[in-house]
Amino acid sequence: MQARNVSGGVHFHDHGGRNRGASPAPVPRQLPADVRGFVNRVEEFERLNAVLTGEDGDPRVISVCVIAGTAGVGKTSLALRWAHQIQERFPDGQLYVNLRGYDPGEPVTAYDALHRFLVALGVRAHSVPQDLDAAAALYRSLLAGRRMLIVLDNAAMVSQVRPLLPGSAGCLVVVTSRSRLSILAVRDGAHRLTLGTLPEPEAVALLRAVTAGYRPEDDESKLTELARLCARLPLALRIAAERAVSYPHMRLDDLIADLRDESALWDALSTGDDEEAGAVRTVFAWSYRALPDQVARLFRLLGLHPGPEFGLHAAAALGGLTPSRTRQLLDSLVGAHLLEQTTPGRYQFHDLLRAYAADQAQRDGSYDDRQAALRRVLEWYLHTADAAQNWIGPAENRIRLTPPMEGVRPLTFADYDTAVDWSEREHANLLQVARTAISAGYDELTWQLAVVLANSQPPSAPVADWLEVGRLGLAATERLGDLPARARLLTEFGIGYVRINRLDDSLESHRQALAIWTEVDDRLGQAHSLNLIGLVNLRRRRLDEAAQHFERAVAAFREQGSAHWEATTLANLASTHYHAGRLAEAEQAVRRALEMHRFLESKRGEGNALRLFSDVLRERGEVEQALATANEAVEIALVLRNNRLEGFWLIALGNAQRAAGQFVDALASFQRSATLHRRLGDRSREALAWYGTGETFYALDRHGEAADFHRQAASIHHMLGDTWHEALDLDALGASLVEEDPEAARRHWTKALGLLADYDDPRAAGIRHRIERRITSDD
């Protein structure tokens, strides 16, 4: 939901200034390095350059250019060479993403690419909208009026590309694909260049460019024969040339004979043309079989890696080697043009080579070696994610993991930020790791990964990402008949469901978990379930039920010596008292919780207690202290890089700012809160932020705008079946309309009274009494 700019000098902006969300006009330079030894495709460059201008040298009218062609024909090399030549025409920067549309694994989605681009454009990772349309709209907004070059490499489908197209005429998008992507020409006016194999002279020139200075000048006719055997495909030519460089004193005749006699062709690879496919298969096999044994073994084992990009330490786990030895072998593969180094310590395959490596893993080496390698890399991710969880969710009850198998050296992290950085970088791989584990039949690993990932995901990751992994883990526990593991995953499902307002599903998950914990006589597990059931009841405003569950949980945690969770549940009990209007009881409980969290150095627990304490102080009239306390809470959320906590605690800050007369700041806090909750899928708290916005406009005597936001909030709460907050929205809506339309105000108040009829706590009674007086005085 996009917030409106409002008149009268009050505007929405990010809390705390622009630098909370985006840096001023960053200039990304994401183009990979230019291709070494590129052989000019003169005609193709002329056609591409024609895109830059219209007739008679007028400014260009083409905003999208598609370079299409068969696999290995050099689409990426051409696109990057051209991009480097024209980058000065785009002074606001260049964006690049490999969409991996033809990779054997999962392609990069349009949303994933948008996330990367928005971060490069200055948006903090945790501030990127989680809705595709919203992210695309923000992307177009940031590019409006800018001159940028965007390279979308290896696109398979139009759906990967269209959300990444800017709305600005000053930008140029270059797409490479094996598909013609004809609809882009029809709907977006894309210019298309179909790339064929290299002409024979240029193929020979490429071979000479790569081998120059490394071996005696080879005979033209022999180079021509070598080029023909490579089907004049640049990818195959480069690999063949690198092989020739590796054997500078070997006659080219012998290399050609070896290549011609190569019979172990790879049947799985097809590029759509028999001659070209055969050439690529032959060159791959020829180059692979020339590798030293250890290098060849690592090459094929890398084909087992769950994701397309990997780090040095994951590669070491696959090989069961030390990182230093692994780096040597990886350097050999990079030198042979069989692997690409993307950044220091990170690598990726060309999609054809990744598929080839995976196939060779099945053909060569032993089954036991292959299975051991896969198990090692899965355990490496599991144990490293567990180490990250120790920083990201330190209070969560960690499961006991058996020590990793020999050859696995999990990472450790020095601080919170390095753990989150690793989790963000490996997020896509971690999701694929769980899918790979279940496919390989590792049920125990699968459910353990699901539990660990629930608490080691980056704070900005959407709940939906984990739910898929959680389902895999839950199915694994059922096959194993492991009741405690099943209860643990049900607990994680309950937590995830409440964050996306699936309260019935959340309650059912927690009740099932509680039944299992009771069956296996796990008192700590029972205490957690009681606390979490209390939270769902609190969200539903079943305050008596919530308090009963919290009181039982506090006693159980105290009995088990779990001070952190005792403090956490005390804060939840304080929240129940606050919502019921029992401020004295709320203050007593929250002060105790805050004291315990500070003693335990639990920043997340401290922040939540501060958020609640701010509400209590504000209602008691201690506005300045409430404001300082809420600010302290939000600062903790920002340090933790946790969108969910930041969004929730900003509501308390906005309320304190409004009470202090800081209306502009209050509007900013509520708008950011609403935006964050919308991205996270929490419509209930989004509506709470819109309610606060309406109350702030009302305090500014801008009753029409107040009414608009209260209608928004009421609509969301009605859709969610939240009668309590819908009643509050309607009460405030009536107050906003009473001067302009008394009859409409009376209707809203009457409906609010009906919705409040079933609530009997002191706060509900006070609100009913106030509404009744409003109706009476209006009469």
XYZ file of N, CA, C and O in Angstrom, residues 685-768:
336
model
N -1.171 -5.478 11.700
C -0.354 -4.388 12.223
C -0.218 -3.245 11.226
O -0.014 -2.091 11.618
N -0.325 -3.551 9.959
C -0.398 -2.472 8.967
C -1.586 -1.566 9.281
O -1.478 -0.328 9.269
N -2.731 -2.194 9.584
C -3.923 -1.412 9.893
C -3.754 -0.617 11.186
O -4.276 0.496 11.314
N -3.036 -1.165 12.164
C -2.765 -0.408 13.389
C -1.975 0.860 13.071
O -2.206 1.920 13.679
N -1.055 0.755 12.123
C -0.289 1.938 11.734
C -1.181 2.957 11.025
O -1.050 4.171 11.238
N -2.107 2.497 10.193
C -3.031 3.432 9.543
C -3.962 4.082 10.569
O -4.308 5.256 10.446
N -4.337 3.330 11.606
C -5.140 3.915 12.685
C -4.370 5.056 13.355
O -4.913 6.142 13.593
N -3.099 4.812 13.656
C -2.282 5.867 14.255
C -2.151 7.068 13.331
O -2.147 8.225 13.787
N -2.043 6.814 12.015
C -1.979 7.910 11.051
C -3.260 8.741 11.115
O -3.221 9.984 11.138
N -4.416 8.056 11.130
C -5.688 8.773 11.209
C -5.792 9.604 12.470
O -6.253 10.765 12.436
N -5.373 9.059 13.606
C -5.427 9.802 14.863
C -4.517 11.030 14.818
O -4.836 12.075 15.408
N -3.389 10.916 14.122
C -2.477 12.058 14.018
C -3.083 13.158 13.161
O -3.004 14.346 13.494
N -3.694 12.789 12.036
C -4.364 13.800 11.222
C -5.522 14.446 11.983
O -5.780 15.647 11.852
N -6.206 13.668 12.793
C -7.293 14.228 13.608
C -6.736 15.266 14.581
O -7.320 16.334 14.779
N -5.577 14.954 15.180
C -4.954 15.910 16.104
C -4.518 17.184 15.385
O -4.420 18.251 16.009
N -4.275 17.082 14.071
C -3.920 18.245 13.259
C -5.150 18.987 12.739
O -5.018 19.932 11.945
N -6.359 18.556 13.167
C -7.633 19.123 12.689
C -7.812 18.928 11.182
O -8.494 19.716 10.526
N -7.241 17.861 10.653
C -7.436 17.526 9.233
C -8.321 16.288 9.191
O -7.879 15.167 8.963
N -9.585 16.538 9.464
C -10.511 15.445 9.740
C -10.818 14.606 8.510
O -11.077 13.413 8.621
N -10.822 15.222 7.334
C -11.087 14.448 6.121
C -10.027 13.395 5.879
O -10.323 12.238 5.560
N -8.755 13.778 6.025
C -7.666 12.813 5.844
C -7.678 11.771 6.958
O -7.394 10.584 6.724
N -8.033 12.203 8.167
C -8.145 11.241 9.264
C -9.181 10.176 8.935
O -8.959 8.979 9.142
N -10.326 10.617 8.404
C -11.395 9.672 8.070
C -10.938 8.681 7.015
O -11.267 7.483 7.077
N -10.162 9.153 6.028
C -9.685 8.251 4.974
C -8.849 7.115 5.553
O -9.015 5.945 5.185
N -7.949 7.443 6.462
C -7.085 6.405 7.025
C -7.839 5.492 7.979
O -7.568 4.292 8.046
N -8.816 6.037 8.715
C -9.609 5.174 9.587
C -10.469 4.216 8.764
O -10.685 3.071 9.181
N -10.961 4.661 7.615
C -11.707 3.741 6.735
C -10.787 2.608 6.264
O -11.196 1.445 6.209
N -9.537 2.971 5.889
C -8.566 1.954 5.472
C -8.364 0.920 6.565
O -8.384 -0.292 6.320
N -8.116 1.398 7.760
C -7.862 0.498 8.885
C -9.076 -0.374 9.168
O -8.947 -1.583 9.386
N -10.274 0.235 9.163
C -11.498 -0.526 9.440
C -11.721 -1.604 8.396
O -12.156 -2.721 8.706
N -11.402 -1.277 7.138
C -11.586 -2.251 6.053
C -10.681 -3.465 6.258
O -11.113 -4.611 6.097
N -9.425 -3.223 6.615
C -8.494 -4.337 6.821
C -8.930 -5.178 8.020
O -8.970 -6.419 7.949
N -9.259 -4.520 9.132
C -9.639 -5.275 10.327
C -10.943 -6.039 10.113
O -11.119 -7.149 10.632
N -11.850 -5.472 9.311
C -13.084 -6.197 9.000
C -12.762 -7.445 8.179
O -13.299 -8.529 8.451
N -11.884 -7.297 7.224
C -11.482 -8.429 6.380
C -10.839 -9.531 7.220
O -11.049 -10.723 6.966
N -10.097 -9.142 8.254
C -9.415 -10.112 9.107
C -10.316 -10.679 10.199
O -9.905 -11.590 10.924
N -11.509 -10.140 10.323
C -12.417 -10.605 11.377
C -12.009 -10.130 12.760
O -12.383 -10.737 13.772
N -11.252 -9.041 12.840
C -10.784 -8.484 14.108
C -11.798 -7.450 14.578
O -11.684 -6.257 14.272
N -12.805 -7.911 15.335
C -13.909 -7.020 15.713
C -13.460 -5.927 16.682
O -13.999 -4.807 16.643
N -12.503 -6.226 17.556
C -12.046 -5.224 18.514
C -11.433 -4.018 17.797
O -11.850 -2.877 18.012
N -10.481 -4.258 16.956
C -9.823 -3.130 16.295
C -10.729 -2.488 15.251
O -10.633 -1.269 15.022
N -11.615 -3.239 14.651
C -12.585 -2.624 13.748
C -13.461 -1.643 14.521
O -13.767 -0.550 14.030
N -13.842 -2.031 15.741
C -14.651 -1.126 16.565
C -13.888 0.150 16.883
O -14.451 1.261 16.825
N -12.597 0.037 17.235
C -11.802 1.234 17.504
C -11.699 2.116 16.264
O -11.776 3.355 16.359
N -11.525 1.490 15.100
C -11.444 2.244 13.850
C -12.750 3.001 13.592
O -12.739 4.179 13.193
N -13.880 2.328 13.800
C -15.175 2.955 13.550
C -15.455 4.076 14.551
O -16.047 5.109 14.198
N -15.038 3.886 15.798
C -15.176 4.944 16.803
C -14.415 6.188 16.345
O -14.943 7.312 16.369
N -13.161 5.996 15.926
C -12.355 7.131 15.476
C -12.908 7.723 14.180
O -12.870 8.947 13.980
N -13.426 6.873 13.300
C -14.021 7.369 12.056
C -15.225 8.247 12.364
O -15.408 9.319 11.756
N -16.056 7.828 13.317
C -17.195 8.645 13.709
C -16.762 10.000 14.228
O -17.353 11.042 13.877
N -15.705 10.032 15.053
C -15.212 11.303 15.578
C -14.717 12.215 14.457
O -14.884 13.440 14.515
N -14.108 11.616 13.397
C -13.596 12.410 12.277
C -14.726 12.989 11.425
O -14.548 14.015 10.769
N -15.895 12.315 11.417
C -16.989 12.713 10.530
C -18.085 13.518 11.221
O -18.969 14.067 10.542
N -18.068 13.584 12.554
C -19.236 14.097 13.273
C -19.595 15.531 12.875
O -20.783 15.886 12.823
N -18.612 16.373 12.601
C -18.925 17.753 12.223
C -19.479 17.838 10.813
O -20.387 18.623 10.534
N -18.924 17.032 9.918
C -19.343 17.095 8.509
C -20.628 16.308 8.256
O -21.495 16.740 7.503
N -20.754 15.142 8.889
C -21.892 14.255 8.626
C -22.288 13.546 9.914
O -21.912 12.395 10.142
N -23.048 14.208 10.786
C -23.403 13.614 12.086
C -24.118 12.278 11.966
O -23.915 11.392 12.797
N -24.938 12.117 10.944
C -25.679 10.875 10.792
C -24.736 9.708 10.495
O -24.885 8.611 11.042
N -23.778 9.954 9.623
C -22.790 8.906 9.326
C -21.980 8.573 10.579
O -21.690 7.400 10.850
N -21.608 9.584 11.338
C -20.863 9.348 12.571
C -21.656 8.460 13.518
O -21.111 7.520 14.127
N -22.981 8.764 13.665
C -23.833 7.975 14.554
C -23.893 6.519 14.093
O -23.865 5.588 14.902
N -23.958 6.296 12.772
C -24.018 4.921 12.257
C -22.741 4.156 12.613
O -22.791 3.003 13.018
N -21.598 4.815 12.449
C -20.330 4.156 12.766
C -20.236 3.856 14.256
O -19.767 2.774 14.653
N -20.663 4.797 15.105
C -20.602 4.569 16.545
C -21.539 3.440 16.977
O -21.190 2.627 17.826
N -22.707 3.408 16.369
C -23.671 2.352 16.713
C -23.114 0.979 16.334
O -23.218 0.013 17.101
N -22.494 0.904 15.160
C -21.897 -0.369 14.742
C -20.746 -0.742 15.678
O -20.579 -1.918 16.040
N -19.948 0.249 16.080
C -18.840 -0.021 16.991
C -19.341 -0.588 18.315
O -18.760 -1.535 18.860
N -20.437 -0.024 18.821
C -21.011 -0.540 20.069
C -21.404 -2.001 19.933
O -21.190 -2.811 20.845
N -21.981 -2.351 18.805
C -22.361 -3.740 18.578
C -21.162 -4.669 18.572
O -21.209 -5.771 19.129
N -20.071 -4.222 17.959
C -18.865 -5.042 17.902
C -18.204 -5.202 19.269
O -17.548 -6.210 19.547
N -18.395 -4.204 20.140
C -17.769 -4.234 21.463
C -18.580 -4.983 22.506
O -18.120 -5.164 23.641
N -19.780 -5.429 22.146
C -20.709 -5.975 23.141
C -20.146 -7.180 23.882
O -20.457 -7.378 25.059
N -19.312 -7.983 23.234
C -18.840 -9.216 23.852
C -17.562 -9.037 24.668
O -17.051 -10.009 25.231
N -17.025 -7.822 24.733
C -15.795 -7.588 25.484
C -16.143 -6.998 26.844
O -16.884 -6.012 26.936
N -15.590 -7.583 27.917
C -15.993 -7.155 29.255
C -14.830 -6.663 30.113
O -14.968 -6.512 31.331
N -13.679 -6.399 29.518
C -12.552 -5.902 30.300
C -12.714 -4.408 30.574
O -13.529 -3.731 29.931
N -11.970 -3.841 31.526
C -12.129 -2.432 31.880
C -11.940 -1.475 30.705
O -12.685 -0.497 30.583
N -10.970 -1.730 29.819
C -10.770 -0.821 28.694
C -11.972 -0.850 27.764
O -12.429 0.197 27.289
N -12.493 -2.036 27.481
C -13.667 -2.141 26.613
C -14.862 -1.415 27.229
O -15.603 -0.712 26.532
N -15.041 -1.582 28.544
C -16.158 -0.912 29.211
C -16.015 0.602 29.105
O -17.004 1.327 28.873
N -14.800 1.112 29.273
C -14.579 2.555 29.175
C -14.861 3.079 27.776
O -15.441 4.172 27.612
N -14.465 2.333 26.753
C -14.705 2.782 25.371
C -16.191 2.754 25.051
O -16.724 3.683 24.412
N -16.883 1.726 25.504
C -18.342 1.674 25.276
C -19.024 2.871 25.929
O -19.911 3.504 25.339
